[in-house]
Amino acid sequence: MFFSNKHRYLYIFLLSLYTYINTELCQVYTYFQIDIGYVDAFIIILLITFLVWEINRLLNPLFIKWFPNPDRIIKRNVLSFFIGLVLAYVATIGVDLFFSKIVFHQLYSSILNPLKLTLIYTSLINLLFHLINLVYVYQDQLRKKELEADGLQRMNMQAELQTIRNQINPHFLFNNLNVLSGLVMQKSNDANKFIEAFSKLYMHILQHQDKELIELRKELDFLEPYIYLLKQRFPDSIDFNVEVPYKYNNHYIIPVALQMLVENAIKHNISSKNKPLQITIYANGNQSISVINNIQPKTSKQTSSNIGLSNIRKRYEYATGKSIIIDQENGTFSVTLPLIEVNNYESINN
C-alpha cells in the first residue's frame, strides 16, 4: 500500500522541500504577513507532512480490517479520508501552537494567519495522499483480478490438455489388443514377446502422459517396442528408417508424439508386402524432427477420430507456444515437430 511504502520518508522530505520552494516562489509568507525564517518554515512544513502521512499510515490497516470487502473500497477510503483529515487538523494545530508559544514566544493573536495557511496545506496534502493511495488500491485489485483470470485460464488449458492426452490411451489399446487377441487365438509363440513389448509401451505412456515435454532420447527408446508391435500388426508391410543424430537426444518434444504420427500414417495409407509403407523419422539442422511417409491413400474413407494431428498441434501450442509444420509434396506427407532445448524448457516451467 502507498502509506506503507518503504521509501516514504524520502517522499516526505522531497514533497516538503518542493512545497517550501513553491511557497517562496509565490511569496506566500509575505502575502500572509508571516515573519518566519526559511529554516523554521521548512521544518514546520516537513513536520506537518510527516504527521499527516503517519496518521494515515496508522489508520489505513484499521479501515482495511473494518471494511475488508473489495466492494466497499470507496466507503472505506471516504471514511478514512475524513477521519484522517480531522486528526491531521488536530496535529497541525498542535504544531502551530508549539512553534508559536514555545519556539517563537508569540501572542495567540499572531497565530491566526499561520494557522490558516498550515490548515490549507494539511487539507491539500491529505487529499493528495488519499488520491494516490486510491490509485494504489485499484492497481492492487486489478493485479489480483488479472492473476485470478490467468489462474483460471491456466486451469482450463490444463483440463483441456488432459482431455486431449486421455484420447491417446483408448486408441492405443484398441489397435494393439486386437493384434494380441489374434496371436493368442493362433497360439503363437510371439504372444509373450508382444505382451512384453506392449507392457513396456503402456508403462511409458502411464509414466509420461502427464508431462508437457519429454526428452527425445526417451521418446526414441519408446519407439523400439512400438515398432516391434507394428511389425506384428503389419508383417513385412512397413519399412522404418530412424535418422536422429546423437546431439539431439537431450532436446524435448511432446510425449508420444512420434508414435501418434506413425499411427496417423498407417491409418490413412495402404501398407502391404507388395507396396510397403515407408516411414522415415529424422532430425535436421533446423532444430526440428520430421516424420515422413510415402502417400498410398486408402480407397475407403474412414471417419476421423480427431486424435492425430489436431491432438499434437494443440499439445504443442499449450506446452510451448510453438507450431508444427505439415507438408505434402512429391508423393510424400511430412509433419515437422520443433525440438525444444533444455534451457528453453526449464524457462517455460519456471
Tab-separated table of N, CA and C in Angstrom, residues 56 59 63 66-67 72-85 130:
chain	number	residue	atom	x	y	z
A	56	ASN	N	-2.268	8.727	8.652
A	56	ASN	CA	-2.986	7.894	7.681
A	56	ASN	C	-2.386	6.489	7.580
A	59	LEU	N	-3.846	4.609	10.445
A	59	LEU	CA	-5.290	4.395	10.297
A	59	LEU	C	-5.620	3.366	9.217
A	63	PHE	N	-8.901	0.496	8.854
A	63	PHE	CA	-10.021	0.584	7.924
A	63	PHE	C	-10.070	-0.622	6.995
A	66	TRP	N	-11.714	-3.234	9.091
A	66	TRP	CA	-13.142	-2.974	9.284
A	66	TRP	C	-13.943	-3.146	7.992
A	67	PHE	N	-13.325	-2.852	6.861
A	67	PHE	CA	-14.008	-2.944	5.567
A	67	PHE	C	-13.167	-3.802	4.607
A	72	ARG	N	-16.419	-2.461	-1.010
A	72	ARG	CA	-16.599	-1.305	-0.133
A	72	ARG	C	-15.352	-0.422	-0.104
A	73	ILE	N	-14.588	-0.469	-1.173
A	73	ILE	CA	-13.359	0.323	-1.243
A	73	ILE	C	-13.652	1.813	-1.151
A	74	ILE	N	-14.669	2.276	-1.873
A	74	ILE	CA	-14.997	3.702	-1.876
A	74	ILE	C	-15.403	4.166	-0.482
A	75	LYS	N	-16.282	3.419	0.157
A	75	LYS	CA	-16.733	3.788	1.508
A	75	LYS	C	-15.554	3.794	2.466
A	76	ARG	N	-14.707	2.791	2.359
A	76	ARG	CA	-13.547	2.693	3.239
A	76	ARG	C	-12.633	3.900	3.086
A	77	ASN	N	-12.370	4.303	1.855
A	77	ASN	CA	-11.451	5.396	1.616
A	77	ASN	C	-12.054	6.759	1.942
A	78	VAL	N	-13.361	6.917	1.757
A	78	VAL	CA	-14.006	8.190	2.117
A	78	VAL	C	-13.953	8.391	3.624
A	79	LEU	N	-14.318	7.361	4.385
A	79	LEU	CA	-14.269	7.469	5.844
A	79	LEU	C	-12.834	7.676	6.323
A	80	SER	N	-11.912	6.953	5.715
A	80	SER	CA	-10.506	7.097	6.092
A	80	SER	C	-10.017	8.515	5.820
A	81	PHE	N	-10.460	9.086	4.698
A	81	PHE	CA	-10.045	10.444	4.353
A	81	PHE	C	-10.511	11.464	5.397
A	82	PHE	N	-11.774	11.415	5.755
A	82	PHE	CA	-12.320	12.428	6.663
A	82	PHE	C	-11.796	12.255	8.091
A	83	ILE	N	-11.710	11.027	8.565
A	83	ILE	CA	-11.174	10.809	9.908
A	83	ILE	C	-9.698	11.186	9.953
A	84	GLY	N	-8.960	10.818	8.910
A	84	GLY	CA	-7.563	11.201	8.829
A	84	GLY	C	-7.387	12.711	8.774
A	85	LEU	N	-8.327	13.405	8.070
A	85	LEU	CA	-8.253	14.860	7.968
A	85	LEU	C	-8.479	15.531	9.321
A	130	HIS	N	-4.470	10.560	-0.181
A	130	HIS	CA	-5.574	9.608	-0.326
A	130	HIS	C	-5.881	9.304	-1.792
